[in-house]
XYZ file of C-alpha atoms in Angstrom:
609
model
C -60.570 -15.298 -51.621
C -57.294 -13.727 -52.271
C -54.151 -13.317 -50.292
C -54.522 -10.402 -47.985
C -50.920 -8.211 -47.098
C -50.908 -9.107 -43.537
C -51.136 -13.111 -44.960
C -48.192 -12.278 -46.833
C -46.455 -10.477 -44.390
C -47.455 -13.452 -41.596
C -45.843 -15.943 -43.747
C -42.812 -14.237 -44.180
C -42.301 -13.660 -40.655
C -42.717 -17.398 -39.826
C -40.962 -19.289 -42.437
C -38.074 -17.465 -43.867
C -37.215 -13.819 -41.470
C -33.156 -14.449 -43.101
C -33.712 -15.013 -46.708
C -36.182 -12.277 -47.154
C -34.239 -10.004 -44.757
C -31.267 -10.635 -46.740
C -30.819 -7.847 -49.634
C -32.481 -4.947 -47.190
C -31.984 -3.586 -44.621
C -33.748 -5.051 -41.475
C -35.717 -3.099 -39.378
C -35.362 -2.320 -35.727
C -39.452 -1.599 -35.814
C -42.331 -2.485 -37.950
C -45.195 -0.181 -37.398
C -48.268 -2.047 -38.772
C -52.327 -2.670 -37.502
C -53.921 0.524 -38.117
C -54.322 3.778 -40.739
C -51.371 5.873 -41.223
C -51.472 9.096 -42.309
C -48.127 10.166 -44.144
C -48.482 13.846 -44.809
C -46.860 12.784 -48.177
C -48.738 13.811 -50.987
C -47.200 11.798 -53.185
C -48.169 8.619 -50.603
C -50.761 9.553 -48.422
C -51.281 6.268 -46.728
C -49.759 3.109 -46.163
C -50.019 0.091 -44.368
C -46.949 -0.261 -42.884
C -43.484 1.478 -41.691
C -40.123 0.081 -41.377
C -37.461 1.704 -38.936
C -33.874 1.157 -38.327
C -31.457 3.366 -36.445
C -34.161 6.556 -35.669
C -35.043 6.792 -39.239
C -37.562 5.433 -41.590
C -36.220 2.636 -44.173
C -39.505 1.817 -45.669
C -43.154 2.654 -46.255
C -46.005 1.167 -48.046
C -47.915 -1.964 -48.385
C -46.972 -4.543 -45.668
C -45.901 -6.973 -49.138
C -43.151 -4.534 -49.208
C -42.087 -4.283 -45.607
C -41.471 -7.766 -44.811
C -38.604 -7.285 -46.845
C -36.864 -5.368 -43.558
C -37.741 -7.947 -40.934
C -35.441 -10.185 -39.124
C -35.249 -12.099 -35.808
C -35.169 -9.209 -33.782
C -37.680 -7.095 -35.332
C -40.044 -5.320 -33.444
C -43.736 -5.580 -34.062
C -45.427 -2.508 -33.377
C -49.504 -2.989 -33.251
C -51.356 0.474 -33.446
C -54.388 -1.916 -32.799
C -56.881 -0.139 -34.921
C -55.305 3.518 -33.778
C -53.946 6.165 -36.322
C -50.628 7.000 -36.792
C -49.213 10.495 -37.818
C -45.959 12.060 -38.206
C -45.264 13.896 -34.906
C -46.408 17.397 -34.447
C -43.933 20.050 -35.238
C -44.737 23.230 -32.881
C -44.820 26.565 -35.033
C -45.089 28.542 -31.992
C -44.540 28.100 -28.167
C -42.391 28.387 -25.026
C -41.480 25.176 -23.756
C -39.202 25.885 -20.921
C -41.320 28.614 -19.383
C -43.863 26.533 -20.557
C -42.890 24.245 -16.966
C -44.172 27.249 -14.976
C -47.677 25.900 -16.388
C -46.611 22.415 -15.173
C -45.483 24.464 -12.015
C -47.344 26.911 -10.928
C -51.137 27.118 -9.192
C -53.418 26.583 -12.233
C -55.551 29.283 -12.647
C -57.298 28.578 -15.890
C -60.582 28.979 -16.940
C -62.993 25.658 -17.517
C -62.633 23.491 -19.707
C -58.833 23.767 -18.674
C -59.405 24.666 -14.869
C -61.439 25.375 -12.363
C -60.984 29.806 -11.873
C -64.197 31.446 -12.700
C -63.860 34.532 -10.156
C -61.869 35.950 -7.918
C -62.843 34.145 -4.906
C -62.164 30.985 -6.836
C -59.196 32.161 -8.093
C -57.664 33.141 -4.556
C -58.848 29.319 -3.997
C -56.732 28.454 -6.152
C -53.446 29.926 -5.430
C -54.354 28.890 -1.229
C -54.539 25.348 -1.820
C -51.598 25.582 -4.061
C -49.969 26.872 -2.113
C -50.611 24.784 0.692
C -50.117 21.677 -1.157
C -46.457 22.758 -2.058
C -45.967 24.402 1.457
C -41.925 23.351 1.068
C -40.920 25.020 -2.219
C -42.496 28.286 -1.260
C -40.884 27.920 1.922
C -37.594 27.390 -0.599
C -38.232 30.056 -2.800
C -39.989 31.972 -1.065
C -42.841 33.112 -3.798
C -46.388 31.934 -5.063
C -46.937 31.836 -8.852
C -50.133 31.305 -10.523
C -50.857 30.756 -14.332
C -53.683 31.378 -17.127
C -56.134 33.696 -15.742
C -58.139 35.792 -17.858
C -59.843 38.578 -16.810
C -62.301 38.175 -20.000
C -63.444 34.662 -18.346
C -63.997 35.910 -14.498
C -67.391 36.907 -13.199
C -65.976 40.404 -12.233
C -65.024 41.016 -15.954
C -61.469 42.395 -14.440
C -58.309 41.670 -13.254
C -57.556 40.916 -9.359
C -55.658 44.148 -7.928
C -52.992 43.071 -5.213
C -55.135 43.905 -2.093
C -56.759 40.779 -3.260
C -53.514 39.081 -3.521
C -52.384 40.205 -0.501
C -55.636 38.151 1.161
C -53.523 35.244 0.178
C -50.618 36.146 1.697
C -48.864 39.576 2.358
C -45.870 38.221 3.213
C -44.744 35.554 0.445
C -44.470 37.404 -3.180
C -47.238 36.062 -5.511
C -47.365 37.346 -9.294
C -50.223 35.641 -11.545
C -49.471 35.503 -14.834
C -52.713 36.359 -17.295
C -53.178 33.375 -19.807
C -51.658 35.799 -22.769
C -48.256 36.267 -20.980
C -48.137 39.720 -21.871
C -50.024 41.150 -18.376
C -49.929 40.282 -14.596
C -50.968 41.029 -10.901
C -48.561 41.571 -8.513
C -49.329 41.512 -4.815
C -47.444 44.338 -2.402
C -44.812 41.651 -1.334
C -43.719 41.316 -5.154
C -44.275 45.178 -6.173
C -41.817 45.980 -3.230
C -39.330 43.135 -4.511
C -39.830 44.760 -8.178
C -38.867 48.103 -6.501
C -42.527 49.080 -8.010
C -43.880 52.205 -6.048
C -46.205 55.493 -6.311
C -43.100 57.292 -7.937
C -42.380 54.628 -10.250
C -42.951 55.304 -14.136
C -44.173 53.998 -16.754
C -41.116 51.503 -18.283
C -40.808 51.598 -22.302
C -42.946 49.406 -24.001
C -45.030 49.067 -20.424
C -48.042 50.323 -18.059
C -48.063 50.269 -14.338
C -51.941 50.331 -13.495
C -52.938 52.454 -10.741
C -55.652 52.872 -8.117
C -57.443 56.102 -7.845
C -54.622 57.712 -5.269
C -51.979 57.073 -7.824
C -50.442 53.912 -6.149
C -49.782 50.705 -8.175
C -53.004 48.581 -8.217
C -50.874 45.186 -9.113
C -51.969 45.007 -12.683
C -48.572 45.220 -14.839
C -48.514 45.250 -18.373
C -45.927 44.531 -20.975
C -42.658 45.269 -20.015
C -43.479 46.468 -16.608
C -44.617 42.816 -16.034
C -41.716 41.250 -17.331
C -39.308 43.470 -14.942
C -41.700 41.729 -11.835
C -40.919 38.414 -13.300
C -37.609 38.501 -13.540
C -36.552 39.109 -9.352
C -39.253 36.532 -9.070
C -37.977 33.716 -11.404
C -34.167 34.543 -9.953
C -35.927 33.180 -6.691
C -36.078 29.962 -8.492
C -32.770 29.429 -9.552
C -30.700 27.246 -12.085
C -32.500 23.710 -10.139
C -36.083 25.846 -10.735
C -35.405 26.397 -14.457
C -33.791 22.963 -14.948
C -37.273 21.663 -13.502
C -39.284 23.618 -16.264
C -37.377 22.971 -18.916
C -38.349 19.075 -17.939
C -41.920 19.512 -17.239
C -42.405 21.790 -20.351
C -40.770 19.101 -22.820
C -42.825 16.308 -21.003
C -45.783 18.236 -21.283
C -45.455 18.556 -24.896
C -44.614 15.306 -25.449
C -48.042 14.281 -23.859
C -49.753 16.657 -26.876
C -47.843 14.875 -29.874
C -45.319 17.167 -30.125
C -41.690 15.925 -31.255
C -40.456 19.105 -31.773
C -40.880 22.184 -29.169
C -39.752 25.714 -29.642
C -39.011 28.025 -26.854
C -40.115 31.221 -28.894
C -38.388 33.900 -26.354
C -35.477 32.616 -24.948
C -32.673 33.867 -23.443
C -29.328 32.061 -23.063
C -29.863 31.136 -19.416
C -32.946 29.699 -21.120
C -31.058 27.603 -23.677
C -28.216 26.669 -21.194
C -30.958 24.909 -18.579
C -32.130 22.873 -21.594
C -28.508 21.871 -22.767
C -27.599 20.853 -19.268
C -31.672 18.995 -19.271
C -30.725 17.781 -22.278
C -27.183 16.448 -22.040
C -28.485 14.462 -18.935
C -30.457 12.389 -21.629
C -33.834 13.800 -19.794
C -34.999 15.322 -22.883
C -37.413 13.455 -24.629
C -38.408 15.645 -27.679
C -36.223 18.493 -29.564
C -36.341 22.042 -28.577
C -35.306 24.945 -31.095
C -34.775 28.100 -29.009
C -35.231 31.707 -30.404
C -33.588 34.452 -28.236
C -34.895 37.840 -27.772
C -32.523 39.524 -30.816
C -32.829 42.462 -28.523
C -31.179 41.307 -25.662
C -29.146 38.494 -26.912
C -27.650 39.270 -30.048
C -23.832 38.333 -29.434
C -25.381 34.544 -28.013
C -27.597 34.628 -31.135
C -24.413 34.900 -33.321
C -22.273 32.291 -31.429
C -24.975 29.785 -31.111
C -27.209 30.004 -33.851
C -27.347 26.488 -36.034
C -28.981 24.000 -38.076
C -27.788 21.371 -35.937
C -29.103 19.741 -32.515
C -26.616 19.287 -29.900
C -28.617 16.993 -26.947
C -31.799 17.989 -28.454
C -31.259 21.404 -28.318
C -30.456 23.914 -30.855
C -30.755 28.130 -31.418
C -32.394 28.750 -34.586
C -32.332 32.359 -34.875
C -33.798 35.276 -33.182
C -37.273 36.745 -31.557
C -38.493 40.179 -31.636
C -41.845 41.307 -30.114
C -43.352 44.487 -31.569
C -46.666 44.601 -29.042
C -48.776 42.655 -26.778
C -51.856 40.859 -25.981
C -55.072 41.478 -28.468
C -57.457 40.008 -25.416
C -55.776 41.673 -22.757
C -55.833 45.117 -25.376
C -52.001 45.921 -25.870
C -51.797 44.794 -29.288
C -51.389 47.871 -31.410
C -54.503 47.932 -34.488
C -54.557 50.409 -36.508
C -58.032 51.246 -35.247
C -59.916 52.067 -32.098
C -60.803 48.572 -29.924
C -64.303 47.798 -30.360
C -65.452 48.137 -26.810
C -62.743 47.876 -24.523
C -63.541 46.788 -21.185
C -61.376 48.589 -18.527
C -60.631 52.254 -18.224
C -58.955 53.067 -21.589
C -59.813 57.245 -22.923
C -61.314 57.333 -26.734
C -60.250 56.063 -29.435
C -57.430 53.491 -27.776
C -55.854 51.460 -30.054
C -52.926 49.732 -27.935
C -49.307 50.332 -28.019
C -45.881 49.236 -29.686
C -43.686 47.423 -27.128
C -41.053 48.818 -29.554
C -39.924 51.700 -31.571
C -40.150 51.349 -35.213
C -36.441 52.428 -35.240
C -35.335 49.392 -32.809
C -37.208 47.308 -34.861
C -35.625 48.212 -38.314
C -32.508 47.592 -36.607
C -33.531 44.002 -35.308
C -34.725 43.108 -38.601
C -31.725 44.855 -40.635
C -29.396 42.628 -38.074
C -30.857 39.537 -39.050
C -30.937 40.001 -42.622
C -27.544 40.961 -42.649
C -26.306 38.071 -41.224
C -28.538 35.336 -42.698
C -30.248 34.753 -39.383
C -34.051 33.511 -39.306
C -36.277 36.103 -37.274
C -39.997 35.067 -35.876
C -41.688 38.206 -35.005
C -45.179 38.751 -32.742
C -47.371 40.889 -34.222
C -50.698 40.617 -33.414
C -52.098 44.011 -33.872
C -53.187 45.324 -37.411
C -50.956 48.416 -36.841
C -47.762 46.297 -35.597
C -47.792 44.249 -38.573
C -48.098 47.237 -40.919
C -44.495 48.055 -38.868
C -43.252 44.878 -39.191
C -44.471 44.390 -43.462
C -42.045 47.817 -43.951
C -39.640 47.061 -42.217
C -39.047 43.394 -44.098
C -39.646 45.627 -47.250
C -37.024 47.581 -46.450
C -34.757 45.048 -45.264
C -35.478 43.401 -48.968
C -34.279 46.067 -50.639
C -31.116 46.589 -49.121
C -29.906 43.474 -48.562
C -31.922 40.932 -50.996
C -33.057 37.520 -49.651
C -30.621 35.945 -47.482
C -33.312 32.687 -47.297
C -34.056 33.139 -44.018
C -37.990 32.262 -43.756
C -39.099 35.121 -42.046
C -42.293 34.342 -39.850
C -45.068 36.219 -38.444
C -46.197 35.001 -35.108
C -50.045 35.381 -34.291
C -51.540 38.178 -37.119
C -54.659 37.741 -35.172
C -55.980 40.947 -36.629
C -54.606 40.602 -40.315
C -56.213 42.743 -42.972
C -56.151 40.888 -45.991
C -54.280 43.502 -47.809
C -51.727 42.420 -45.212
C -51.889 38.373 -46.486
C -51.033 39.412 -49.988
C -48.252 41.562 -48.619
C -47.167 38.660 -46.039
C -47.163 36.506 -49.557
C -44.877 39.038 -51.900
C -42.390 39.170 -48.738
C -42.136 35.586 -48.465
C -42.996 35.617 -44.569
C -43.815 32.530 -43.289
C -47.431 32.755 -41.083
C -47.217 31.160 -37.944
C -51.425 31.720 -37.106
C -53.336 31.259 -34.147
C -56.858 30.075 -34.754
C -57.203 28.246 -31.140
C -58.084 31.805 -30.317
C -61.177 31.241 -31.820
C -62.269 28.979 -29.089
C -60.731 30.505 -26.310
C -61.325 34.055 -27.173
C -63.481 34.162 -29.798
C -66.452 35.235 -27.986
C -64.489 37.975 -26.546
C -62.915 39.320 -29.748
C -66.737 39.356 -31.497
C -68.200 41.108 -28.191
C -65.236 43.809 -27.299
C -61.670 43.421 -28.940
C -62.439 44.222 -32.895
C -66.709 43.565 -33.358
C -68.608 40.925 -34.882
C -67.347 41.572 -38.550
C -64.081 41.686 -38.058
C -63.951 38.606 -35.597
C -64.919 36.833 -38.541
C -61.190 37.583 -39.904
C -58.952 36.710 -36.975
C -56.268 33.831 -37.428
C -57.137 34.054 -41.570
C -56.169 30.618 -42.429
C -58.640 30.938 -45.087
C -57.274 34.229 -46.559
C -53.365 32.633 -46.366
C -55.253 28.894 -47.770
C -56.724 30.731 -50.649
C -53.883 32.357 -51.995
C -51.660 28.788 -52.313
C -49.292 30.068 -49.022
C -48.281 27.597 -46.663
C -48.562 28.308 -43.268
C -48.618 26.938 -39.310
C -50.514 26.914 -36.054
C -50.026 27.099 -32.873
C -50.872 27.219 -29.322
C -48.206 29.618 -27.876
C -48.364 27.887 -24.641
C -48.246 28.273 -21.991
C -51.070 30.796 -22.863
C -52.957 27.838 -23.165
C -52.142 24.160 -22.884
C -50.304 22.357 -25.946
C -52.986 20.651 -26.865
C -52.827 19.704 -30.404
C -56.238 18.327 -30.755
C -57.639 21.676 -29.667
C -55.194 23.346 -31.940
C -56.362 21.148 -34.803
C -60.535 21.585 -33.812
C -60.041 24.624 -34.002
C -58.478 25.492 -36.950
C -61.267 23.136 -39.031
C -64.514 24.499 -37.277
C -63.504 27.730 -35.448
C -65.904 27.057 -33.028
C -66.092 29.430 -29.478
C -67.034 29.302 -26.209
C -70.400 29.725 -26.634
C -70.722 27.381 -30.083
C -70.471 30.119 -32.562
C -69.068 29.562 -35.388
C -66.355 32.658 -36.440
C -66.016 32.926 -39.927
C -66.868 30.287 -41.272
C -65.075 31.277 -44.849
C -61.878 31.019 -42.546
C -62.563 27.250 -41.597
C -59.671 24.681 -43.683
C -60.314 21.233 -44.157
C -58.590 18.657 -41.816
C -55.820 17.441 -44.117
C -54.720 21.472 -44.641
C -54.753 21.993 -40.521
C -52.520 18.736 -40.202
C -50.158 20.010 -42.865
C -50.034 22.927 -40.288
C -49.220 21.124 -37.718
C -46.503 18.741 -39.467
C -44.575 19.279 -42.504
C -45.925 23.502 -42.878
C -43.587 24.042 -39.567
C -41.163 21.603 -40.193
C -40.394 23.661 -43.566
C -40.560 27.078 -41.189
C -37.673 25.932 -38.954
C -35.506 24.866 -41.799
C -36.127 21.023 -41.201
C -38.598 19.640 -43.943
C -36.016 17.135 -45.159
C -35.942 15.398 -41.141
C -39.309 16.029 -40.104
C -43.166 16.119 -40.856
C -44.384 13.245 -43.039
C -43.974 9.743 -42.627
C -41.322 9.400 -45.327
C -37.896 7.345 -46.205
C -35.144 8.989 -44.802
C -36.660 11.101 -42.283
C -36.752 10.539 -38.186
C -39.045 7.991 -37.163
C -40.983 11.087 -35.253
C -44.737 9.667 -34.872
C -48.013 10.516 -32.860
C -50.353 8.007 -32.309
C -54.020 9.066 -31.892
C -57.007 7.282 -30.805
C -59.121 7.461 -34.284
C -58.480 8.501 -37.624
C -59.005 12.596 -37.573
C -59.863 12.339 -41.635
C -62.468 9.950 -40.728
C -65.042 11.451 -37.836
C -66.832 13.820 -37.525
C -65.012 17.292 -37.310
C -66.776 18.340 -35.008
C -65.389 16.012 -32.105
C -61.905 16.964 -33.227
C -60.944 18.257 -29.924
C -61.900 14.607 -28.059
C -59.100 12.771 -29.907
C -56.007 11.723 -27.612
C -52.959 11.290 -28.528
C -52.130 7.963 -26.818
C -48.619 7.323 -27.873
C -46.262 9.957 -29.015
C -42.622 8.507 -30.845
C -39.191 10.343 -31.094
C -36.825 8.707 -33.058
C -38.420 5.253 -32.634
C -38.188 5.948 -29.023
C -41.270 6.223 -26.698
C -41.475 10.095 -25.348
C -44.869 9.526 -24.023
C -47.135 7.011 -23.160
C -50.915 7.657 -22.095
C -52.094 6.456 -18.706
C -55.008 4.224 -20.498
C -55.495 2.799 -23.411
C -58.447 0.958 -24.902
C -60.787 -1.359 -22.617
C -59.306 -5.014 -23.207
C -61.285 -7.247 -25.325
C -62.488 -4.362 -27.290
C -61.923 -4.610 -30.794
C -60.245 -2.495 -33.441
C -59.832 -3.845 -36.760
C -57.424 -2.245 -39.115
C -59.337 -0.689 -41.924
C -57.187 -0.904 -44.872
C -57.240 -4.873 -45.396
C -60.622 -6.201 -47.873
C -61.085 -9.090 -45.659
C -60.655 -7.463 -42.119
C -61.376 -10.782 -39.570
C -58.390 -12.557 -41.465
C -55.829 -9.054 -41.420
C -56.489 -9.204 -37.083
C -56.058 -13.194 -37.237
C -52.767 -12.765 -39.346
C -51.396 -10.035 -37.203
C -51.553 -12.077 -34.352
C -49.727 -14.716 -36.052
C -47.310 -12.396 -37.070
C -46.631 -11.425 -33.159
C -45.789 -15.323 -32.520
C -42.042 -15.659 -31.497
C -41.390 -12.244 -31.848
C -41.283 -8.802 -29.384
C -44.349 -7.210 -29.454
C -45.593 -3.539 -28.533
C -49.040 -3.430 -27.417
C -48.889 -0.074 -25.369
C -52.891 -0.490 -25.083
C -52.793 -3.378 -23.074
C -49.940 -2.357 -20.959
C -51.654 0.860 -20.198
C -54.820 -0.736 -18.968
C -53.388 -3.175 -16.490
């Protein structure tokens, strides 16, 4: 029998850690004991990686590694577990992604427990009873994530309703798109929302049938409720999301957030959260280029100060395709609400303000991530990069669509000439998939929303995304969905859209790493680059795709620092052999010896105890 690598490796560690050690570099970590998955095409897998200051030093067979140990090198066993670069998030909101952390949840199963509206005003009373001393503090109740298109009623909750939870503390409930809201008549009189109020730009106040505001708020009338209501909160209240939001990603895999609508009150709380040292993850910020384009101009760089940095500006052109204020450029299917014939949604914003956001960021370099999600919005947004091409070139700024949920593919080839990067949203699938086949755009175009397919088959790269806190940052859903595009109800949408599960990782890890600019730090498992890992409990290239969405991510790494840490590992005594060893019994036996004088990392065991 021959010599396995972890034999090799043992017998370096025990007889000579200073001679070998001696013309490398030693490591800080080994990360050995399990497949590992590099994103690197040109080295897919390897056995082992060294680490020394943050960064990766080595990769490859564990022959090569024990090169880089020494007397103090750490021994990292992934016991049998997979190990990935960490996710890089093409699309989210971290900071107000704490109000999810935050707030009543008001989610749908499998995420929650709201399936009506009696449930829901459940909800938000034993919230709210639970946390009886912050809304005594701020004086407000905030809910998150319910969807109309997943209550019994098949509609949203009207303040009356709201106001049988309380009438005299302010609750607003946030739908699970973001983009709409209920208001009860303590918040509508805070938002100085009456009978005489208008319409805002960009915005619907829905009314009862005696003209008076019913509590729904769309768009931008929603976000002028929000804002009194978060003021309530204060700097402590934002400082507290911008912790719970990073955590939260951190739990997911994530090692790099983005906060894809900032503001710089936004990106100040998560400088101060992040000059504390309370940061565990990086967060790239995109402020609205509407409202922040002097901050935008000071602030925008390549270059993280305490985890934080602004890469470059948001626009929104329109709204929610579930909710129906994304503009198509066709009637909705079968609406369900009280829309008149032949709706088709709404811009948020003039195709003038938006040729002048776009035109600004060209000018000055400046990278711009733009929602679209409506067929008719990204026909806007295609001319107006077109246009911005022609007068001013390509500054290199990776342009990105965010969502394209209702692309035409007419629209991928143009997304291709234009060089804008796709930042998709195939989760959808699951979460709204039913809803898009049934009443959004009808069973043959559902087939076509999130194309990954389309964008695959044409050689583009691309990411994907969870844009929570419509939904939780949960990468393994993210990644299950994006391979079998299953719904609700087990259909299957599109099937010609599905990617294989090496494509949705690249999505995931080095595809968005390259979209914010960072492709030489970030992604793959590679020398030079940040030793940013996730840890999951199997191999996703190796089961069955269609229990994609059951994988955890146990351990999640930034910078060869621990960011997260699940509550339980595997059951002790259980047995996980690394797979890439020919004689598997003595790769486990040599490991151990390996571990013998030395510090250890076993976060399994740990976790159990």
């Amino acid at each position: 029998m021959g010599i396995s690598p972890l034999t090799i490796l043992a017998l370096g560690a025990s007889l000579c850690f200073g001679s070998l050690a001696t013309a490398q570099q030693v490591a800080d970590t080994i990360y050995a004991g399990g497949p590992i998955l590099t994103i690197d095409d040109n080295q897919p897998t390897a056995q082992a990686v060294a680490v020394k200051d943050g960064r990766i030093i080595a990769v490859g067979d564990l022959s090569e590694i024990r090169d880089h140990q020494g007397d103090d090198t750490k021994i990292f066993d992934l016991d049998g577990r997979t190990m990935l670069p960490g996710f890089v998030d093409s699309h989210g909101h971290v900071v107000l992604g704490g109000i999810q952390a935050l707030s009543a949840n008001l989610l749908a199963p499998p995420d929650g427990e709201v399936t009506d509206i009696a449930s829901l005003q459940t909800a938000l009373s034993d919230w709210a009873g639970e946390n009886a001393d912050t809304v005594d503090r701020v004086n407000m109740i905030i809910g998150f994530g319910y969807d109309n298109a997943q209550l019994a009623e098949l509609r949203h909750p009207t303040r009356t309703e709201l106001d049988e939870v309380s009438d005299t503390v302010p609750i607003l409930i946030v739908h699970q798109s973001g983009h709409l809201g209920v208001a009860n008549s303590k918040a509508l009189e805070l938002a100085g929302i009456t009978a005489q109020s208008e319409n805002p730009p960009g915005g619907v106040i829905r009314r009862d049938d005696a003209g008076a505001p019913n509590g729904v708020l769309e768009e931008y009338a929603f976000f002028g409720a929000l804002v009194p209501m978060l003021e309530n909160i204060g700097e402590d209240g934002m400082l507290a999301f911008a912790r719970a939001g990073s955590q939260m990603w951190a739990r997911f895999g994530y090692t790099t957030a983005q906060e894809g609508r900032s503001s710089g009150a936004i990106v100040q709380a998560a400088r101060k959260v992040g000059a504390a040292g309370d940061l565990p993850i990086d967060i790239v910020a995109f402020p609205d280029v509407l409202e922040s384009r002097d901050f935008i101009a000071a602030n925008a760089s390549r270059d993280y100060t305490d985890r934080v940095r602004v890469g470059g500006c948001k626009l929104t052109i329109d709204g929610s395709p579930q909710g129906f204020t994304a503009l198509r450029d066709r009637p909705y299917y079968d609406p369900v609400g009280d829309y008149p014939p032949g709706y088709a949604g709404y811009s948020a914003i003039t195709m003038e303000q938006l040729q002048d956001a776009v035109n600004w960021c060209f000018e000055h370099g400046l990278q711009i991530l733009t929602h679209s999600n409506g067929e008719g919005a990204t026909d806007m947004l295609i001319a107006a990069i077109d246009e911005a091409r022609m007068t001013y070139g390509d500054p290199g700024n990776r342009p990105v669509l965010v969502h394209g949920q209702f692309l035409r593919e007419d629209q991928v080839a143009s997304l291709k000439r234009l060089g804008i990067f796709p930042s998709l949203f195939p989760m959808h699938t699951f979460y709204w998939g039913d809803w898009h086949r049934d009443h959004t755009v009808g069973p043959f175009n559902a087939d076509n929303i999130s194309p990954t397919g389309w964008v695959a088959e044409r050689g583009m790269i691309f990411g994907t995304h969870h844009d929570a806190p419509v939904a939780f940052p949960d990468s393994m859903r993210v990644l299950a969905a994006t391979v079998t595009r299953r719904t609700r109800s087990g259909d299957i949408l599109g099937p010609h859209q599905r990617v294989d599960v090496m494509t949705a990782l690249k999505a995931m890890t080095i595809w968005p790493a390259w979209q914010h600019f960072e492709e030489s730090d970030k992604g793959s498992i590679e020398v030079g680059k940040l030793a940013d890992f996730v840890i999951l409990s199997d191999d996703p290239t190796a089961i069955d795709p269609e229990t994609l969405s059951e994988l955890r991510v146990l351990v999640t790494i930034k910078e060869d620092v621990t960011a997260f840490k699940a509550d339980k590992g595997i059951k002790e005594g259980s047995l996980h052999l690394p797979p890439f060893s020919s004689n598997p019994i003595a790769a486990h036996t040599f490991l151990h010896a390996l571990y013998q004088g030395m510090e250890v990392e076993q976060p399994w065991l740990a976790a159990t105890r």
